[in-house]
Short mmCIF file of C-alpha atoms in Angstrom, two decimals:
data_model
loop_
_atom_site.label_atom_id
_atom_site.label_comp_id
_atom_site.label_asym_id
_atom_site.label_seq_id
_atom_site.Cartn_x
_atom_site.Cartn_y
_atom_site.Cartn_z
CA UNK A 1 -14.65 -56.12 -27.57
CA UNK A 2 -14.26 -58.81 -25.72
CA UNK A 3 -12.28 -61.86 -25.56
CA UNK A 4 -14.66 -63.95 -23.49
CA UNK A 5 -12.72 -67.66 -22.65
CA UNK A 6 -15.17 -70.33 -21.97
CA UNK A 7 -13.92 -73.66 -21.26
CA UNK A 8 -15.26 -77.07 -20.11
CA UNK A 9 -13.07 -79.48 -18.51
CA UNK A 10 -12.98 -82.95 -20.26
CA UNK A 11 -15.73 -85.43 -19.74
CA UNK A 12 -14.61 -87.31 -16.87
CA UNK A 13 -15.02 -84.05 -15.76
CA UNK A 14 -18.26 -82.63 -16.72
CA UNK A 15 -19.36 -85.40 -14.74
CA UNK A 16 -18.93 -83.80 -11.66
CA UNK A 17 -20.61 -80.97 -10.18
CA UNK A 18 -22.03 -81.95 -6.36
CA UNK A 19 -21.43 -79.04 -4.13
CA UNK A 20 -18.11 -78.37 -1.79
CA UNK A 21 -19.32 -76.87 0.55
CA UNK A 22 -17.43 -77.36 4.74
CA UNK A 23 -20.68 -77.51 6.73
CA UNK A 24 -22.42 -80.72 4.15
CA UNK A 25 -19.22 -82.72 4.51
CA UNK A 26 -19.35 -86.11 5.75
CA UNK A 27 -16.61 -87.47 7.92
CA UNK A 28 -15.75 -91.29 7.43
CA UNK A 29 -12.69 -93.21 6.91
CA UNK A 30 -9.26 -91.77 5.77
CA UNK A 31 -10.21 -92.93 1.69
CA UNK A 32 -7.51 -93.95 -1.03
CA UNK A 33 -6.09 -90.82 -2.67
CA UNK A 34 -4.06 -91.68 -6.09
CA UNK A 35 -3.41 -87.85 -6.24
CA UNK A 36 0.51 -87.77 -4.65
CA UNK A 37 2.02 -84.17 -4.32
CA UNK A 38 4.59 -85.11 -1.66
CA UNK A 39 7.85 -84.01 -2.99
CA UNK A 40 6.93 -82.03 -5.75
CA UNK A 41 7.46 -78.15 -5.84
CA UNK A 42 3.83 -74.82 -6.16
CA UNK A 43 5.53 -72.49 -8.59
CA UNK A 44 2.57 -72.18 -10.51
CA UNK A 45 -0.41 -73.34 -11.02
CA UNK A 46 -0.21 -74.18 -14.45
CA UNK A 47 2.06 -77.13 -13.18
CA UNK A 48 -0.83 -78.70 -11.97
CA UNK A 49 -3.79 -81.00 -13.62
CA UNK A 50 -7.36 -80.01 -12.08
CA UNK A 51 -7.32 -83.34 -9.96
CA UNK A 52 -4.38 -81.79 -8.12
CA UNK A 53 -5.98 -78.41 -7.95
CA UNK A 54 -9.47 -80.07 -6.59
CA UNK A 55 -6.83 -82.40 -3.80
CA UNK A 56 -5.68 -79.49 -2.86
CA UNK A 57 -8.86 -77.79 -1.92
CA UNK A 58 -10.30 -80.95 -0.91
CA UNK A 59 -7.21 -81.28 1.82
CA UNK A 60 -8.20 -77.36 2.80
CA UNK A 61 -11.90 -78.67 3.98
CA UNK A 62 -10.94 -81.28 6.05
CA UNK A 63 -8.45 -79.34 7.58
CA UNK A 64 -10.53 -76.25 8.22
CA UNK A 65 -13.49 -78.74 9.44
CA UNK A 66 -11.36 -80.63 11.68
CA UNK A 67 -9.44 -77.79 13.62
CA UNK A 68 -11.82 -75.44 13.64
CA UNK A 69 -14.68 -77.03 13.61
CA UNK A 70 -14.32 -79.99 15.33
CA UNK A 71 -11.20 -78.47 17.20
CA UNK A 72 -9.35 -81.07 17.19
CA UNK A 73 -5.57 -80.69 17.14
CA UNK A 74 -3.49 -82.12 13.79
CA UNK A 75 0.47 -82.31 14.62
CA UNK A 76 0.57 -83.29 11.23
CA UNK A 77 3.79 -81.01 10.56
CA UNK A 78 5.54 -81.96 13.35
CA UNK A 79 9.37 -82.20 13.78
CA UNK A 80 9.55 -80.27 10.19
CA UNK A 81 10.60 -76.74 9.85
CA UNK A 82 9.68 -74.16 6.64
CA UNK A 83 11.58 -71.43 5.81
CA UNK A 84 9.83 -67.94 4.84
CA UNK A 85 11.84 -65.68 2.36
CA UNK A 86 10.13 -62.44 1.63
CA UNK A 87 11.32 -59.92 -0.52
CA UNK A 88 8.07 -58.29 -0.01
CA UNK A 89 5.71 -57.23 3.37
CA UNK A 90 3.14 -59.13 3.74
CA UNK A 91 0.32 -59.05 6.12
CA UNK A 92 -1.82 -62.08 4.57
CA UNK A 93 0.64 -64.73 3.24
CA UNK A 94 2.54 -64.21 6.42
CA UNK A 95 0.23 -65.21 9.33
CA UNK A 96 -1.31 -67.59 6.98
CA UNK A 97 2.01 -69.16 6.59
CA UNK A 98 3.45 -68.89 10.06
CA UNK A 99 0.20 -69.52 12.09
CA UNK A 100 -0.71 -72.58 9.98
CA UNK A 101 3.03 -74.05 9.51
CA UNK A 102 2.57 -73.89 13.59
CA UNK A 103 -0.82 -74.42 14.11
CA UNK A 104 0.21 -77.77 12.39
CA UNK A 105 3.44 -78.63 14.55
CA UNK A 106 6.01 -76.94 12.79
CA UNK A 107 8.33 -74.41 13.26
CA UNK A 108 8.24 -72.13 10.49
CA UNK A 109 11.23 -69.55 10.44
CA UNK A 110 10.93 -66.01 9.21
CA UNK A 111 13.84 -64.54 6.12
CA UNK A 112 13.52 -60.98 5.61
CA UNK A 113 16.06 -58.62 3.12
CA UNK A 114 17.75 -57.97 6.06
CA UNK A 115 18.38 -61.35 7.43
CA UNK A 116 19.10 -62.93 2.96
CA UNK A 117 19.53 -61.61 0.10
CA UNK A 118 18.38 -63.45 -3.02
CA UNK A 119 21.74 -63.44 -5.06
CA UNK A 120 23.48 -60.62 -3.91
CA UNK A 121 25.62 -62.20 -0.55
CA UNK A 122 25.75 -65.36 -1.45
CA UNK A 123 24.68 -67.61 -5.13
CA UNK A 124 21.19 -68.71 -5.36
CA UNK A 125 22.55 -71.83 -5.96
CA UNK A 126 24.08 -71.89 -2.73
CA UNK A 127 21.10 -70.42 -1.14
CA UNK A 128 19.03 -72.98 -2.04
CA UNK A 129 21.24 -75.94 -0.90
CA UNK A 130 22.02 -73.80 2.31
CA UNK A 131 18.23 -74.09 2.96
CA UNK A 132 17.40 -77.27 2.17
CA UNK A 133 20.40 -79.25 4.53
CA UNK A 134 18.49 -77.14 7.49
CA UNK A 135 14.77 -77.24 6.62
CA UNK A 136 11.76 -78.92 5.41
CA UNK A 137 10.42 -76.44 2.66
CA UNK A 138 10.94 -72.93 1.53
CA UNK A 139 8.48 -70.35 0.85
CA UNK A 140 9.34 -67.29 -1.00
CA UNK A 141 7.58 -63.96 -1.82
CA UNK A 142 10.26 -62.78 -4.17
CA UNK A 143 9.53 -60.47 -7.43
CA UNK A 144 11.17 -62.26 -9.99
CA UNK A 145 9.99 -65.43 -11.31
CA UNK A 146 13.06 -66.68 -12.07
CA UNK A 147 14.45 -66.46 -8.52
CA UNK A 148 12.01 -69.00 -8.14
CA UNK A 149 12.24 -70.93 -10.78
CA UNK A 150 16.79 -70.86 -9.64
CA UNK A 151 15.63 -71.87 -6.08
CA UNK A 152 13.38 -75.02 -7.12
CA UNK A 153 16.46 -76.40 -9.65
CA UNK A 154 18.88 -76.70 -7.16
CA UNK A 155 17.42 -77.17 -4.27
CA UNK A 156 16.42 -81.31 -2.84
CA UNK A 157 13.36 -79.59 -0.63
CA UNK A 158 9.83 -78.16 -1.90
CA UNK A 159 9.90 -74.89 -3.14
CA UNK A 160 6.43 -73.31 -3.00
CA UNK A 161 5.65 -69.16 -4.78
CA UNK A 162 4.18 -67.06 -2.15
CA UNK A 163 4.60 -64.45 -4.94
CA UNK A 164 6.13 -63.65 -7.34
CA UNK A 165 5.57 -60.34 -10.05
CA UNK A 166 4.78 -63.41 -12.36
CA UNK A 167 1.63 -65.58 -11.24
CA UNK A 168 0.67 -65.87 -7.01
CA UNK A 169 -0.85 -69.09 -6.79
CA UNK A 170 -1.61 -70.05 -2.38
CA UNK A 171 -4.11 -66.95 -2.67
CA UNK A 172 -5.76 -67.80 -5.61
CA UNK A 173 -6.51 -71.47 -3.71
CA UNK A 174 -8.20 -69.06 -1.42
CA UNK A 175 -10.07 -67.76 -3.11
CA UNK A 176 -11.72 -71.19 -5.11
CA UNK A 177 -12.33 -72.30 -1.48
CA UNK A 178 -14.10 -69.61 -1.12
CA UNK A 179 -15.95 -69.45 -4.28
CA UNK A 180 -16.82 -73.66 -3.27
CA UNK A 181 -17.79 -72.43 0.14
CA UNK A 182 -20.25 -69.59 -1.14
CA UNK A 183 -21.46 -71.22 -4.54
CA UNK A 184 -21.43 -75.08 -3.47
CA UNK A 185 -19.64 -75.66 -6.60
CA UNK A 186 -17.30 -73.90 -9.41
CA UNK A 187 -18.05 -75.52 -12.44
CA UNK A 188 -20.02 -72.94 -14.86
CA UNK A 189 -19.37 -69.84 -12.83
CA UNK A 190 -18.25 -66.80 -14.64
CA UNK A 191 -15.15 -64.43 -13.10
CA UNK A 192 -15.21 -60.78 -14.58
CA UNK A 193 -11.77 -59.70 -13.50
CA UNK A 194 -11.52 -55.37 -13.64
CA UNK A 195 -8.01 -54.22 -13.04
CA UNK A 196 -4.65 -55.13 -13.61
CA UNK A 197 -3.53 -57.61 -16.15
CA UNK A 198 -1.11 -58.86 -12.89
CA UNK A 199 0.16 -62.26 -11.16
CA UNK A 200 -3.58 -62.95 -9.87
CA UNK A 201 -4.99 -62.73 -13.89
CA UNK A 202 -2.04 -64.73 -14.60
CA UNK A 203 -2.82 -67.74 -12.43
CA UNK A 204 -6.61 -67.55 -12.50
CA UNK A 205 -5.75 -68.48 -16.28
CA UNK A 206 -3.85 -71.11 -15.56
CA UNK A 207 -6.77 -72.51 -13.36
CA UNK A 208 -10.11 -70.89 -14.69
CA UNK A 209 -10.32 -73.59 -17.30
CA UNK A 210 -9.37 -77.08 -14.74
CA UNK A 211 -13.06 -76.42 -13.46
CA UNK A 212 -14.78 -75.71 -16.46
CA UNK A 213 -14.64 -71.74 -15.63
CA UNK A 214 -15.48 -68.43 -17.47
CA UNK A 215 -13.19 -65.85 -17.39
CA UNK A 216 -14.27 -62.40 -18.65
CA UNK A 217 -11.63 -59.97 -17.80
CA UNK A 218 -11.19 -56.03 -18.90
CA UNK A 219 -7.16 -53.99 -17.82
CA UNK A 220 -6.54 -50.43 -19.17
CA UNK A 221 -4.34 -50.45 -21.74
CA UNK A 222 -0.45 -49.99 -19.92
CA UNK A 223 1.38 -52.59 -21.43
CA UNK A 224 0.53 -55.94 -18.92
CA UNK A 225 0.61 -58.77 -21.05
CA UNK A 226 -3.55 -59.19 -20.99
CA UNK A 227 -5.62 -56.96 -22.71
CA UNK A 228 -8.48 -58.04 -23.61
CA UNK A 229 -11.63 -55.34 -23.53
CA UNK A 230 -10.97 -52.33 -21.99
CA UNK A 231 -14.79 -51.88 -20.87
CA UNK A 232 -14.83 -53.17 -17.66
CA UNK A 233 -19.20 -53.19 -17.53
CA UNK A 234 -17.84 -55.39 -20.50
CA UNK A 235 -16.75 -57.64 -18.66
CA UNK A 236 -18.64 -57.41 -15.70
CA UNK A 237 -21.45 -58.13 -17.82
CA UNK A 238 -23.43 -61.49 -16.77
CA UNK A 239 -20.60 -62.14 -14.27
CA UNK A 240 -21.20 -63.98 -10.94
CA UNK A 241 -17.65 -63.03 -9.44
CA UNK A 242 -16.45 -59.44 -9.50
CA UNK A 243 -12.56 -59.56 -8.93
CA UNK A 244 -10.37 -56.61 -8.96
CA UNK A 245 -6.90 -55.84 -7.48
CA UNK A 246 -4.26 -53.60 -6.37
CA UNK A 247 -3.88 -51.32 -9.10
CA UNK A 248 -0.09 -50.39 -7.83
CA UNK A 249 1.57 -53.65 -7.49
CA UNK A 250 5.69 -53.77 -4.58
CA UNK A 251 7.87 -52.46 -6.93
CA UNK A 252 5.24 -49.54 -9.10
CA UNK A 253 5.29 -46.76 -6.54
CA UNK A 254 7.21 -44.64 -9.32
CA UNK A 255 4.39 -45.62 -11.83
CA UNK A 256 1.70 -44.57 -8.86
CA UNK A 257 -0.08 -41.73 -11.12
CA UNK A 258 0.42 -42.78 -14.17
CA UNK A 259 -1.48 -45.89 -13.42
CA UNK A 260 -4.18 -44.32 -10.99
CA UNK A 261 -4.56 -42.40 -14.88
CA UNK A 262 -4.81 -45.46 -16.43
CA UNK A 263 -7.45 -46.75 -14.19
CA UNK A 264 -10.02 -43.50 -14.31
CA UNK A 265 -13.66 -45.98 -15.13
CA UNK A 266 -12.20 -49.12 -13.77
CA UNK A 267 -14.04 -48.95 -10.06
CA UNK A 268 -15.78 -51.09 -9.14
CA UNK A 269 -19.62 -49.65 -7.58
CA UNK A 270 -22.41 -51.16 -7.46
CA UNK A 271 -22.76 -49.61 -11.75
CA UNK A 272 -21.08 -52.26 -11.96
CA UNK A 273 -22.49 -54.81 -10.23
CA UNK A 274 -26.18 -54.12 -12.27
CA UNK A 275 -24.77 -55.87 -15.04
CA UNK A 276 -23.41 -58.80 -13.76
CA UNK A 277 -25.64 -62.49 -12.25
CA UNK A 278 -27.94 -61.71 -9.89
CA UNK A 279 -26.34 -63.87 -7.68
CA UNK A 280 -22.96 -61.89 -8.27
CA UNK A 281 -19.71 -61.46 -5.49
CA UNK A 282 -17.02 -59.84 -4.91
CA UNK A 283 -13.06 -61.19 -4.09
CA UNK A 284 -10.35 -58.87 -3.87
CA UNK A 285 -6.55 -60.13 -2.27
CA UNK A 286 -6.23 -57.15 -0.06
CA UNK A 287 -5.20 -55.07 0.94
CA UNK A 288 -7.44 -52.75 -0.82
CA UNK A 289 -7.88 -48.98 -1.63
CA UNK A 290 -10.64 -47.21 -2.34
CA UNK A 291 -9.92 -46.32 -5.46
CA UNK A 292 -10.25 -49.70 -6.19
CA UNK A 293 -13.79 -50.77 -5.12
CA UNK A 294 -16.01 -48.50 -2.75
CA UNK A 295 -16.78 -49.03 0.33
CA UNK A 296 -20.82 -49.99 -0.66
CA UNK A 297 -19.77 -52.97 -2.17
CA UNK A 298 -16.84 -53.71 -0.56
CA UNK A 299 -18.43 -53.59 2.41
CA UNK A 300 -21.23 -55.21 1.32
CA UNK A 301 -23.63 -58.77 2.33
CA UNK A 302 -21.62 -59.72 -1.14
CA UNK A 303 -18.19 -59.31 -0.66
CA UNK A 304 -16.96 -62.22 0.64
CA UNK A 305 -12.95 -60.62 0.72
CA UNK A 306 -12.94 -61.31 4.40
CA UNK A 307 -13.59 -65.01 4.26
CA UNK A 308 -11.40 -64.95 1.04
CA UNK A 309 -8.46 -64.05 3.95
CA UNK A 310 -8.85 -66.02 6.37
CA UNK A 311 -8.81 -68.62 3.55
CA UNK A 312 -5.41 -68.20 2.73
CA UNK A 313 -4.50 -69.80 6.67
CA UNK A 314 -6.40 -73.18 5.28
CA UNK A 315 -5.10 -73.78 1.72
CA UNK A 316 -1.39 -72.73 2.71
CA UNK A 317 -2.04 -75.52 5.42
CA UNK A 318 -3.38 -78.32 3.11
CA UNK A 319 -0.18 -76.81 0.70
CA UNK A 320 2.09 -77.51 3.01
CA UNK A 321 0.30 -81.33 4.16
CA UNK A 322 0.37 -82.64 0.70
CA UNK A 323 4.25 -81.62 -0.28
CA UNK A 324 5.40 -82.89 2.88
CA UNK A 325 3.38 -85.77 4.37
CA UNK A 326 1.52 -89.44 3.22
CA UNK A 327 -1.75 -87.38 4.93
CA UNK A 328 -5.04 -88.30 2.99
CA UNK A 329 -8.26 -86.39 3.86
CA UNK A 330 -10.85 -87.67 6.35
CA UNK A 331 -13.68 -86.16 4.91
CA UNK A 332 -15.49 -87.79 2.31
CA UNK A 333 -14.40 -86.49 -1.20
CA UNK A 334 -16.46 -84.26 -2.84
CA UNK A 335 -17.76 -84.12 -6.29
CA UNK A 336 -17.21 -80.98 -8.86
#
């Protein structure tokens, strides 16, 4: 039986619902901003209020408009450096972070497991203190969420979750910005998750309520942390946004045969889309395998996967600016 999460925001948030589309924004003077994120860690969206997440989306749209559309140069991070710890390989996280931080005038420093072994050659406590003395922030893409928690506890600089086995908050920010640009508002959308009960789904669960979005999820019986329904079509029914992700995450390669068997029938196809809302769209955080979604859906005009990928850059830039500076967006603040 489908567990349909229908969650409303508080009364103040419900009164807002206007468009959040970059092309409709008006430039103006810097506005007084009550949200202050400077110096904070971003480990999970659970730790942020709806207004704080909205602020990061607003700032993402502001930077995208000013830099991409107006061609402005904004060296907001000039003189700052970023430590990038990657236990897991990445295309979008690395490129978006390196190019985005550099575009804002900062210096990103990329560290792989050949450069640094968290908790192996040096304790996490010592690593956190060394990095705090040499960089202004750290983005870490790791296996264990507990490693991020220790880094955040011991560091004196912001620690940003670039991905862990539990959460992927910066991906969700990009997803929400993409949906804002397409639909004009997030409130009232139904997100239909079809796939593994993984870090992406966990992050959606921690944040969808704060925008008044509904969540319908289907996961197979494979020992994951969430099992709301086992029927993909039931989860997709009436959904505005069809979402899936990799079935085999890094570190799960030995489970490939078992997982492919468990996910039989979970491929997103036009058959899936037929039961969705008439304005359905499709998201996938990439990289994608054909067994997860077929070409007809993945390359259709309804697919937002490539704008979603680009928005990884603008949202991570907004995260860095909000955690490291006092900058306020120049664009008119959107009403949600």
